[in-house]
Amino acid sequence: MHRGKGMKFVTDSRVGISNRKQNIAKDFSEYPGRTEAFWPNFLLKEWMVGSVFLIGFIALTIVEAPPLQNIADPTNTSYIPLPDWYFLFLYQLLKYQFAAGDWILLGTVILPGVAFTALLIAPWLDQGLERRPAKRPVAISFMLLGILSIFYLTWESVQTTHWDQVHEQGILQVPGEGPEIDTAAPGYEIYAAQSCVNCHGQNLEGGAAAPGLVGTAYTAEEIADIAVNGIGTMPAGQWEGSDEDLQAMSEFIASYGEGGENNQ
Amino acid sequence: MAQNGSKVTRRQFLTYTLTGVGGFMAATLISPMVNFAIDPVLKKSDAGDKVKVISLDDITTEPQRVDFKKQTQDAWYEFEETLSAWVFKNESGEIVALSPICTHLGCQVAYGGDPTRPTEFFCPCHFGRYEKDGTNIPGTPPTSPLARYEKEEKDGFLYLGSPVAQL
Amino acid sequence: MLQKIYDWVDERVDITPLWRDIADHEVPEHVNPAHHFSAFVYCFGGLTFFTIVIQILSGMFLTMYYVPDIINAHASVYYLQNEIAHGQIVRGMHHWGASVAIVMLFLHTLRVFFTGSYKKPRELNWVVGVLLFFVVLALGLTGYLLPWDMKALFATKVTLQIAESVPVIGGIAKTLLAGGEIVGARTLTNFFAIHVFFLPAALFGLLGAHFLMIRKQGISGPL
């Protein structure tokens, strides 16, 4: 477009004198090496890479359903929180003595803040004109240190997480499916009066400390034995009641077990 | 283009005025929205009323678990939250209401939950232990004492508010 | 026919320079994996953008069924995933795409760092890039709550506790984020608005600046 005198006025619209840019691809023969045009030469290659990536990605979405846990229940006190995997390293950091308790600020504000600020102003921290990694050891070392600590913290977090517990507490109770727990049954009253309910939940759904009791493979006798003598991390001697109560409760839980009459 | 004695050119004047009018429009648009967004901070925190829990006559020196329901308001939803407390009279006759939530990972503790230690609170998740007054026993997982409910004694009944963390 | 339409528009609006500028910008040999396989590291930026396009598209379609409300959010997510045609794929794209975006962004950042491409004259573009990384992390954090399931609620509670530990502004920051005293109805609507409108607006602005600067400054030369 031309300004001022270059403009030819036709009625009230502005139409430039016909010197429109010709639609001709640029010639790259003078450029160094094998430089090529972005469109369509390079973009085609990029989109081929993109297609391969996309096939893998779509395959992932088909194979692996995105997880959905039970609806949020603020009163569930036995749930162990876990952030998404890319925040695990920050979560792990808070577990260390030097970043917890009185030093919590170090873990929540100072360390991440310093790291992020350093990343943000990296061009001014590393001002030399040299670009090769070998020629700027300080910047590269700090970055490697940062990456290593992120990997190490994530690894530690993965190691110290009880994944079977995380898996257990994450199982979705499909709405409308699964048995309705009869909380008026005598067996349930015993269940709730004993300490069972604290770990195994109001609806036998289990929690962080204990598995759910719906669909277990145990018989009533085995359940009675576990209630008295414990199993795995469940301590012995938690049962305080009569043998009749024990039998009633065991049968109640077994009725929600695998093939039990209340478990449809 | 400056006139005699005038330091502001016509163009500068127009630029200042444009900035002013633009600022006016932006401020008028944004200020109600900012108030809209920071409303949660402006609102007075509603600690919630204390709830009638148990008759004072029923409270003994032995901790007992009492469940009570509390109306909780969450924006446009109102729901009943079920809470529990371990209530007892301590040596000086003062009523103590402890929250049953373990300060380690939030499991539910029970008084005498471990039959071999009948006068302690016991958390079955990771075997955390607390003295009768809620103090955590060193060497077990919890790092702070059990929270205590805000309490009020009125007309022969115990009223409980929100749990307050003990440090 | 198409050529005629193009000429007709071009004669009036002069569109040729607009797109020829993008089409003709040169791609030097040292970033082209077709010539040097090791140059595949230069693909991470493009793949990050591709993933973000996937996120924007799938996110737009997810809001057709999603309800940001504590009573209905979970049920609507369950419904759109299991009852709507291809629901698993669309939600899967958004869910897994978030992780892929973080990975790609991480790799892209490392490539730029180790090739020293953030040095003069590209300092500003690096700053914009780090801000973009931050916006994407914030998108991940706010998006995590939206299905309103157990892990969403409790992870957000931890996040808010961390926010609260910040001195001076911590308490206010927590109240603002949570929309009140408890993590509930207002937290969910708050996070939804931030995730769907505020952060994407910032993302678009920063992306525009990022690409504009790449175009102005060109790709950094070979090492």
XYZ file of C-alpha atoms in Angstrom:
654
model
C 0.000 0.000 0.000
C 1.202 3.482 -0.731
C 0.739 6.520 1.350
C -0.364 9.945 0.331
C 0.456 10.736 -3.228
C 0.965 7.095 -4.214
C -2.738 6.524 -3.668
C -5.185 6.629 -6.519
C -8.628 7.629 -5.327
C -11.557 5.838 -6.917
C -14.802 7.269 -5.607
C -14.445 6.974 -1.802
C -12.310 3.816 -1.606
C -8.550 3.560 -1.644
C -7.018 1.293 -4.226
C -3.282 1.106 -4.505
C -1.635 1.513 -7.877
C -1.216 -2.001 -9.167
C 2.155 -2.903 -7.683
C 0.928 -5.915 -5.747
C 3.488 -8.396 -4.588
C 3.860 -11.262 -7.033
C 3.002 -14.634 -5.576
C 6.364 -16.254 -6.331
C 8.267 -18.548 -3.996
C 11.570 -17.244 -2.697
C 14.766 -18.512 -4.253
C 17.013 -20.193 -1.694
C 19.903 -21.075 -4.020
C 22.004 -18.238 -2.626
C 21.552 -19.338 0.962
C 24.283 -21.303 2.757
C 24.072 -25.094 3.023
C 20.839 -26.828 2.319
C 18.575 -24.096 3.581
C 15.011 -24.608 2.448
C 11.696 -22.810 2.572
C 9.427 -23.264 5.540
C 6.376 -23.705 3.311
C 5.905 -26.285 1.931
C 9.293 -28.056 2.121
C 10.039 -28.044 5.818
C 6.464 -27.970 7.080
C 5.785 -31.224 5.233
C 8.617 -32.924 7.126
C 7.418 -31.429 10.380
C 3.897 -32.677 9.777
C 5.222 -36.140 8.980
C 6.905 -36.185 12.394
C 3.674 -34.779 13.832
C 1.650 -37.596 12.261
C 3.856 -40.304 13.751
C 3.604 -38.560 17.117
C -0.169 -38.268 16.730
C -0.609 -41.968 15.917
C 1.258 -42.894 19.094
C -0.727 -40.354 21.096
C -4.143 -41.479 19.837
C -3.145 -45.097 20.439
C -2.413 -44.117 24.044
C -5.816 -42.492 24.483
C -7.538 -45.570 23.063
C -5.581 -48.075 25.149
C -5.497 -46.187 28.423
C -8.708 -44.662 29.754
C -8.072 -41.406 31.614
C -8.394 -42.132 35.336
C -11.370 -40.979 37.334
C -11.650 -41.692 41.038
C -14.621 -41.522 43.367
C -16.406 -38.220 43.739
C -14.622 -35.860 46.115
C -15.652 -36.521 49.700
C -14.134 -34.022 52.146
C -15.202 -36.156 55.121
C -13.087 -39.105 53.992
C -10.178 -38.755 56.371
C -8.159 -41.759 55.287
C -7.298 -40.592 51.775
C -3.597 -39.995 51.095
C -3.220 -37.089 48.680
C -0.856 -37.342 45.727
C -0.189 -34.583 43.179
C 0.121 -35.127 39.454
C 3.448 -36.746 38.542
C 5.157 -33.551 37.402
C 4.708 -31.973 40.828
C 5.979 -35.034 42.715
C 9.456 -33.567 43.129
C 8.071 -30.500 44.909
C 5.877 -32.729 47.060
C 8.878 -34.883 47.934
C 10.942 -31.823 48.830
C 8.475 -30.980 51.599
C 9.074 -34.349 53.258
C 12.683 -33.566 54.143
C 13.647 -32.231 57.540
C 15.354 -29.173 56.097
C 12.208 -28.206 54.197
C 9.540 -29.069 56.749
C 8.334 -27.877 60.116
C 10.061 -24.615 60.978
C 11.839 -24.691 57.643
C 8.714 -25.132 55.549
C 9.349 -21.793 53.843
C 12.552 -23.137 52.380
C 10.644 -25.911 50.660
C 7.548 -24.016 49.591
C 8.872 -20.595 48.682
C 12.614 -20.123 48.776
C 13.984 -23.120 46.877
C 11.335 -23.171 44.098
C 11.401 -19.370 43.969
C 15.170 -19.196 43.558
C 15.135 -21.950 40.929
C 12.351 -20.330 38.939
C 13.876 -16.866 39.115
C 17.242 -18.228 38.036
C 15.591 -19.919 35.065
C 13.728 -16.736 34.169
C 16.811 -14.523 34.200
C 19.197 -17.145 32.814
C 20.229 -14.890 29.866
C 21.578 -12.319 32.333
C 23.233 -14.868 34.618
C 25.029 -16.440 31.679
C 26.047 -13.425 29.634
C 29.057 -14.687 27.687
C 28.639 -14.887 23.952
C 29.888 -18.475 23.840
C 27.055 -20.883 23.050
C 28.760 -24.284 23.071
C 27.939 -26.218 26.295
C 31.606 -27.118 26.854
C 32.531 -23.426 26.866
C 30.125 -22.367 29.620
C 30.685 -24.886 32.419
C 29.028 -22.894 35.220
C 25.633 -22.468 33.571
C 25.628 -26.049 32.340
C 26.596 -27.435 35.758
C 23.830 -25.557 37.506
C 21.282 -26.755 34.969
C 22.501 -30.355 35.252
C 22.335 -30.067 39.039
C 18.763 -28.810 38.776
C 17.714 -31.583 36.409
C 19.420 -34.226 38.542
C 17.679 -33.040 41.702
C 14.308 -33.010 39.955
C 14.869 -36.551 38.704
C 16.196 -37.706 42.063
C 13.316 -36.183 44.045
C 10.736 -37.642 41.661
C 12.436 -41.031 41.917
C 12.498 -40.861 45.716
C 8.851 -39.883 45.776
C 7.942 -42.808 43.534
C 9.953 -45.127 45.783
C 8.335 -43.983 49.025
C 4.763 -43.965 47.739
C 2.704 -47.039 48.494
C 1.374 -47.542 45.002
C -0.908 -50.448 45.886
C -2.556 -48.162 48.448
C -2.811 -45.350 45.914
C -4.324 -47.787 43.448
C -6.694 -49.184 46.051
C -8.017 -45.783 47.158
C -8.346 -44.687 43.523
C -10.771 -47.378 42.418
C -13.977 -45.812 41.183
C -17.168 -47.109 42.693
C -19.363 -46.892 39.646
C -22.453 -44.869 40.514
C -25.521 -47.073 40.678
C -23.446 -50.249 40.578
C -21.990 -52.110 43.516
C -24.116 -53.206 46.428
C -26.014 -50.842 48.663
C -24.722 -51.393 52.185
C -27.549 -52.155 54.581
C -26.545 -49.930 57.487
C -29.536 -51.056 59.525
C -28.422 -54.689 59.611
C -27.307 -55.966 63.035
C -24.002 -57.045 61.489
C -23.378 -53.468 60.359
C -24.074 -52.090 63.805
C -21.427 -54.371 65.264
C -19.098 -53.408 62.422
C -19.617 -49.716 63.189
C -19.366 -50.136 66.944
C -16.044 -51.926 66.694
C -13.009 -50.102 65.343
C -13.445 -51.739 61.897
C -15.331 -48.750 60.518
C -12.429 -46.368 61.206
C -10.276 -47.963 58.539
C -12.614 -49.927 56.319
C -15.051 -47.057 55.920
C -18.721 -46.289 56.392
C -19.670 -48.243 53.289
C -17.032 -50.966 53.485
C -15.214 -48.941 50.820
C -11.842 -49.079 52.549
C -9.303 -46.281 52.595
C -5.631 -45.523 52.836
C -5.060 -47.813 55.785
C -7.191 -50.737 54.764
C -8.745 -52.310 51.689
C -12.441 -52.240 50.911
C -14.502 -55.182 52.099
C -16.888 -55.470 49.173
C -16.113 -58.432 46.965
C -13.536 -60.099 49.198
C -12.823 -63.758 48.584
C -12.873 -64.747 52.265
C -15.464 -66.921 53.965
C -17.205 -65.806 57.148
C -14.879 -68.010 59.255
C -11.786 -66.509 57.663
C -13.127 -62.997 58.179
C -13.751 -63.739 61.853
C -10.200 -64.994 62.155
C -8.786 -61.869 60.485
C -10.886 -59.604 62.702
C -9.356 -61.189 65.792
C -5.838 -62.000 64.666
C -5.219 -59.342 62.048
C -3.650 -59.735 58.624
C -0.859 -57.891 56.834
C -0.587 -54.445 58.407
C -3.814 -54.924 60.360
C -2.843 -55.490 63.976
C -4.189 -58.381 66.023
C -6.375 -57.952 69.055
C -8.614 -55.178 67.745
C -11.770 -57.181 68.249
C -13.571 -56.549 71.512
C -16.838 -58.373 71.635
C -18.674 -61.609 72.057
C -18.307 -64.579 69.769
C -21.927 -64.225 68.655
C -21.260 -60.656 67.567
C -18.113 -61.770 65.782
C -20.052 -64.379 63.873
C -22.869 -61.978 62.990
C -20.417 -59.378 61.710
C -18.352 -61.867 59.754
C -21.431 -63.220 58.049
C -22.569 -59.694 57.306
C -19.268 -58.857 55.599
C -19.110 -62.203 53.822
C -22.554 -61.510 52.370
C -20.947 -58.631 50.442
C -17.980 -60.801 49.480
C -17.326 -62.553 46.248
C -20.498 -64.466 45.407
C -22.190 -63.299 48.613
C -25.962 -62.877 48.519
C -25.811 -59.073 48.921
C -23.118 -58.574 46.299
C -24.738 -58.358 42.918
C 3.541 24.120 16.638
C 3.853 25.338 20.183
C 1.988 28.568 20.829
C 3.743 31.476 22.540
C 4.380 30.607 26.197
C 2.681 27.256 25.911
C 4.832 24.221 26.702
C 2.267 21.657 25.702
C 1.837 21.020 22.025
C -1.513 20.202 20.554
C -0.352 16.634 19.892
C 0.875 16.175 23.470
C -2.389 17.535 24.807
C -4.355 15.102 22.680
C -2.115 12.208 23.787
C -2.602 13.053 27.464
C -6.340 13.356 27.028
C -6.470 10.077 25.138
C -4.555 8.365 27.964
C -6.909 9.906 30.504
C -10.072 8.822 28.697
C -8.618 5.349 28.142
C -7.705 5.123 31.800
C -11.212 6.172 32.789
C -12.788 3.498 30.607
C -10.394 0.806 31.822
C -10.880 1.730 35.492
C -14.660 1.846 35.180
C -14.716 -1.548 33.514
C -12.179 -3.266 35.733
C -12.981 -1.983 39.230
C -16.277 -3.843 39.725
C -14.660 -6.949 38.272
C -11.740 -6.741 40.691
C -14.126 -6.435 43.624
C -16.098 -9.325 42.185
C -12.963 -11.466 42.061
C -11.581 -10.645 45.502
C -14.929 -11.012 47.264
C -13.712 -14.088 49.215
C -11.109 -11.912 50.946
C -13.583 -9.116 51.672
C -16.121 -11.484 53.215
C -15.944 -11.824 56.981
C -14.946 -15.338 57.839
C -17.875 -17.202 59.301
C -16.525 -19.407 62.044
C -19.856 -21.176 62.259
C -22.092 -21.550 65.258
C -21.240 -23.915 68.038
C -23.298 -27.061 68.059
C -24.979 -28.699 71.029
C -23.194 -32.001 71.491
C -23.726 -33.716 74.824
C -25.146 -33.099 78.267
C -22.513 -32.002 80.769
C -23.756 -34.655 83.204
C -22.738 -37.396 80.781
C -19.138 -36.301 80.592
C -16.831 -38.450 82.700
C -13.105 -38.589 83.192
C -13.084 -41.437 80.691
C -12.886 -40.096 77.081
C -15.940 -41.007 75.049
C -16.571 -40.580 71.380
C -19.514 -38.362 70.478
C -20.741 -37.783 66.943
C -22.531 -34.597 66.040
C -23.812 -32.921 62.918
C -22.973 -29.401 61.935
C -24.625 -27.260 59.298
C -21.978 -26.104 56.869
C -22.520 -23.502 54.202
C -20.544 -23.899 51.000
C -21.481 -20.985 48.731
C -24.969 -21.856 47.441
C -24.954 -25.310 49.041
C -25.786 -26.116 52.611
C -24.979 -29.545 53.925
C -24.661 -31.439 57.166
C -21.150 -32.362 58.099
C -20.730 -35.267 60.484
C -17.991 -34.666 63.020
C -16.709 -36.633 65.993
C -14.998 -35.624 69.191
C -13.460 -37.419 72.146
C -14.853 -35.684 75.226
C -13.742 -36.031 78.852
C -12.987 -34.118 82.060
C -9.308 -33.833 82.903
C -7.786 -33.883 86.403
C -8.568 -30.218 87.061
C -12.191 -30.805 86.078
C -11.915 -28.945 82.821
C -13.736 -30.397 79.847
C -11.535 -31.375 76.913
C -12.885 -32.155 73.425
C -10.289 -33.673 71.131
C -10.569 -34.064 67.393
C -10.156 -37.707 66.367
C -8.150 -36.813 63.269
C -4.602 -38.089 63.499
C -2.136 -35.268 62.868
C 0.061 -37.626 60.876
C -2.033 -38.429 57.819
C -5.558 -37.794 58.977
C -6.772 -41.259 59.949
C -9.220 -41.636 62.847
C -7.738 -42.273 66.257
C -9.565 -44.095 69.048
C -9.076 -43.964 72.824
C -7.849 -47.326 74.004
C -7.737 -48.411 70.381
C -4.712 -50.496 71.267
C -5.938 -52.854 74.034
C -2.449 -53.074 75.538
C -2.425 -49.300 76.114
C -5.917 -48.537 77.400
C -5.173 -44.936 78.428
C -3.796 -43.716 75.124
C -5.254 -42.605 71.817
C -4.176 -44.979 69.098
C -4.169 -44.566 65.336
C -4.434 -47.906 63.545
C -2.952 -46.613 60.291
C 0.659 -46.221 61.317
C 0.413 -46.950 65.057
C 0.566 -43.301 66.072
C -0.068 -42.787 69.809
C -1.206 -39.861 71.944
C -1.495 -39.316 75.677
C -4.955 -38.975 77.135
C -4.666 -35.170 76.897
C -3.909 -35.434 73.187
C -0.141 -34.916 73.356
C 1.623 -36.963 70.730
C 4.037 -39.553 72.088
C 7.528 -38.946 70.678
C 8.851 -41.757 68.552
C 5.485 -42.427 66.946
C 4.595 -40.941 63.532
C 2.540 -37.865 64.569
C 4.493 -34.627 65.060
C 1.856 -32.543 66.819
C -0.918 -33.077 69.402
C -4.534 -33.760 68.500
C -6.572 -30.668 67.698
C -9.020 -29.401 70.327
C -12.499 -28.171 69.579
C -13.558 -24.671 70.576
C -16.020 -25.310 73.350
C -18.702 -23.599 75.366
C -20.744 -24.828 78.324
C -24.299 -23.505 78.310
C -27.531 -24.617 79.989
C -26.039 -27.914 81.081
C -24.847 -28.856 77.608
C -21.498 -28.850 75.852
C -21.339 -26.862 72.622
C -18.492 -27.434 70.172
C -17.169 -25.173 67.404
C -14.259 -25.783 65.058
C -11.183 -27.831 65.873
C -8.117 -25.727 66.679
C -4.698 -27.191 65.921
C -2.379 -27.473 68.932
C 1.262 -26.673 68.385
C -11.484 -21.414 -9.858
C -9.629 -21.261 -6.564
C -6.964 -19.151 -8.238
C -9.670 -16.740 -9.420
C -11.068 -16.366 -5.911
C -7.565 -15.848 -4.538
C -6.798 -13.163 -7.142
C -10.083 -11.419 -6.476
C -9.392 -11.231 -2.728
C -5.726 -10.381 -3.232
C -6.553 -7.502 -5.556
C -8.684 -5.933 -2.851
C -6.888 -6.852 0.377
C -3.329 -7.603 -0.760
C -2.962 -10.835 1.206
C 0.084 -12.229 -0.618
C 2.730 -10.517 1.570
C 0.997 -11.723 4.744
C 1.372 -15.419 4.137
C 4.410 -15.381 1.828
C 6.336 -13.927 4.741
C 5.575 -17.019 6.798
C 5.967 -19.444 3.911
C 9.304 -18.103 2.717
C 11.172 -17.856 5.975
C 14.289 -19.925 5.670
C 14.923 -23.149 7.569
C 18.685 -23.569 7.832
C 20.316 -26.935 7.337
C 21.466 -27.398 10.938
C 17.919 -27.548 12.330
C 16.575 -29.867 9.646
C 16.423 -33.502 10.816
C 16.247 -34.597 7.178
C 19.897 -33.577 6.802
C 21.257 -34.123 10.315
C 19.301 -36.612 12.379
C 20.549 -35.070 15.630
C 18.564 -31.974 14.695
C 15.438 -33.759 15.911
C 15.955 -31.866 19.172
C 14.737 -28.812 17.275
C 11.338 -30.533 16.856
C 10.358 -30.290 20.520
C 9.133 -26.706 20.256
C 6.872 -27.580 17.339
C 5.608 -30.688 19.102
C 4.862 -28.629 22.215
C 2.775 -26.286 20.102
C 1.065 -29.258 18.454
C 0.200 -30.703 21.879
C -1.130 -27.340 23.003
C -3.340 -27.211 19.898
C -4.640 -30.662 20.885
C -5.288 -29.363 24.405
C -7.184 -26.312 23.169
C -9.335 -28.320 20.754
C -10.136 -31.184 23.140
C -10.745 -28.699 25.957
C -13.222 -26.739 23.866
C -15.169 -29.907 23.145
C -15.013 -31.131 26.750
C -16.823 -27.994 27.939
C -19.802 -29.036 25.812
C -20.609 -31.629 28.490
C -18.672 -30.598 31.582
C -20.448 -28.834 34.461
C -18.252 -26.957 36.964
C -20.283 -27.690 40.062
C -19.450 -29.840 43.081
C -22.620 -31.909 42.788
C -22.498 -32.461 39.044
C -18.878 -32.159 37.929
C -17.916 -35.723 38.717
C -21.055 -37.198 37.169
C -20.645 -35.080 34.031
C -17.037 -36.216 33.609
C -18.072 -39.830 34.128
C -20.887 -39.363 31.616
C -18.838 -37.670 28.925
C -16.136 -40.313 29.229
C -18.357 -43.365 29.249
C -21.629 -42.462 27.570
C -20.680 -39.983 24.863
C -19.317 -41.306 21.564
C -15.501 -41.328 21.679
C -15.660 -39.721 25.110
C -12.708 -41.742 26.329
C -10.571 -40.509 23.425
C -11.501 -36.852 23.779
C -10.997 -36.788 27.544
C -7.941 -38.981 27.086
C -6.437 -36.457 24.672
C -6.906 -33.711 27.231
C -5.748 -35.772 30.206
C -2.694 -37.441 28.669
C -1.997 -34.398 26.508
C -1.350 -32.408 29.676
C 1.451 -34.772 30.615
C 2.813 -34.859 27.069
C 2.789 -31.047 26.932
C 4.852 -30.867 30.127
C 7.360 -33.426 28.831
C 7.711 -31.691 25.453
C 8.009 -28.291 27.098
C 10.716 -29.634 29.410
C 12.666 -31.075 26.461
C 12.232 -27.868 24.435
C 13.501 -25.781 27.359
C 16.533 -28.036 27.727
C 17.290 -27.830 23.992
C 17.208 -24.041 24.072
C 19.332 -23.985 27.195
C 22.008 -26.421 26.076
C 22.371 -24.858 22.626
C 22.724 -21.468 24.321
C 19.979 -20.098 22.096
C 18.720 -17.734 24.809
C 21.712 -15.451 24.458
C 21.672 -12.030 22.863
C 19.518 -11.068 20.976
C 16.996 -13.711 22.110
C 16.842 -12.945 25.869
C 13.272 -11.646 25.734
C 12.035 -14.708 23.929
C 13.571 -16.905 26.637
C 11.760 -14.913 29.327
C 8.473 -15.272 27.447
C 9.197 -18.997 27.087
C 9.766 -19.481 30.829
C 6.532 -17.599 31.517
C 4.789 -19.940 29.061
C 6.178 -22.911 30.999
C 4.770 -21.411 34.168
C 1.350 -20.842 32.568
C 1.254 -24.457 31.358
C 2.132 -25.741 34.851
C -0.649 -23.563 36.270
C -3.033 -24.983 33.671
C -2.065 -28.470 34.829
C -2.604 -27.538 38.465
C -6.031 -25.960 37.938
C -7.166 -28.646 35.498
C -6.362 -31.368 38.029
C -9.232 -30.235 40.283
C -11.949 -30.071 37.636
C -13.109 -33.748 37.624
C -13.815 -33.197 41.352
C -12.720 -36.675 42.343
C -10.838 -37.720 45.460
C -7.340 -37.137 44.138
C -8.380 -33.774 42.736
C -9.791 -32.556 46.040
C -6.982 -33.726 48.285
C -4.146 -32.699 45.968
C -5.721 -29.233 45.766
C -6.001 -29.066 49.553
C -2.271 -29.755 49.788
C -1.574 -27.115 47.130
C -3.618 -24.554 49.023
C -1.836 -25.431 52.267
C 1.446 -24.769 50.481
C 0.101 -21.446 49.204
C -0.934 -20.568 52.750
C 2.587 -21.088 54.065
C 3.857 -18.160 51.987
C 4.528 -15.267 54.363
C 2.341 -12.128 54.406
C 0.213 -12.834 51.323
C -0.227 -16.562 51.960
C -3.556 -16.382 53.759
C -5.074 -13.997 51.234
C -3.696 -15.995 48.320
C -5.257 -19.151 49.694
C -8.635 -17.506 50.290
C -8.594 -16.002 46.799
C -7.703 -19.284 45.128
C -10.156 -21.330 47.156
C -12.836 -18.674 46.797
C -13.570 -18.815 50.512
C -12.809 -20.648 53.714
C -13.391 -24.186 52.511
C -12.374 -26.049 49.385
C -15.787 -26.404 47.817
C -18.245 -25.008 45.317
C -16.473 -21.688 44.854
C -13.042 -23.305 44.559
C -14.278 -25.404 41.663
C -15.870 -22.503 39.769
C -12.779 -20.393 40.479
C -10.394 -22.995 39.115
C -12.673 -23.567 36.138
C -12.644 -19.883 35.217
C -8.878 -19.678 35.665
C -8.304 -22.859 33.674
C -10.644 -22.087 30.802
C -10.451 -18.312 30.390
C -7.723 -16.510 32.297
C -4.761 -18.805 31.748
C -5.554 -19.531 28.064
C -5.791 -15.770 27.481
C -2.311 -15.380 28.951
C -1.182 -18.405 26.961
C -2.379 -16.929 23.651
C -0.756 -13.582 24.318
C 2.571 -15.139 25.280
C 2.471 -17.620 22.380
C 1.858 -14.750 19.966
C 4.858 -12.875 21.356
C 6.941 -16.069 21.262
C 6.243 -16.737 17.576
C 6.557 -13.111 16.577
C 10.013 -12.981 18.109
C 11.079 -16.254 16.480
C 10.016 -14.818 13.129
C 11.781 -11.494 13.768
C 15.002 -12.978 15.114
C 15.236 -16.178 13.132
C 16.531 -19.495 14.415
C 19.813 -19.357 16.301
C 22.810 -20.312 14.168
C 24.705 -23.606 14.254
C 26.954 -24.287 17.224
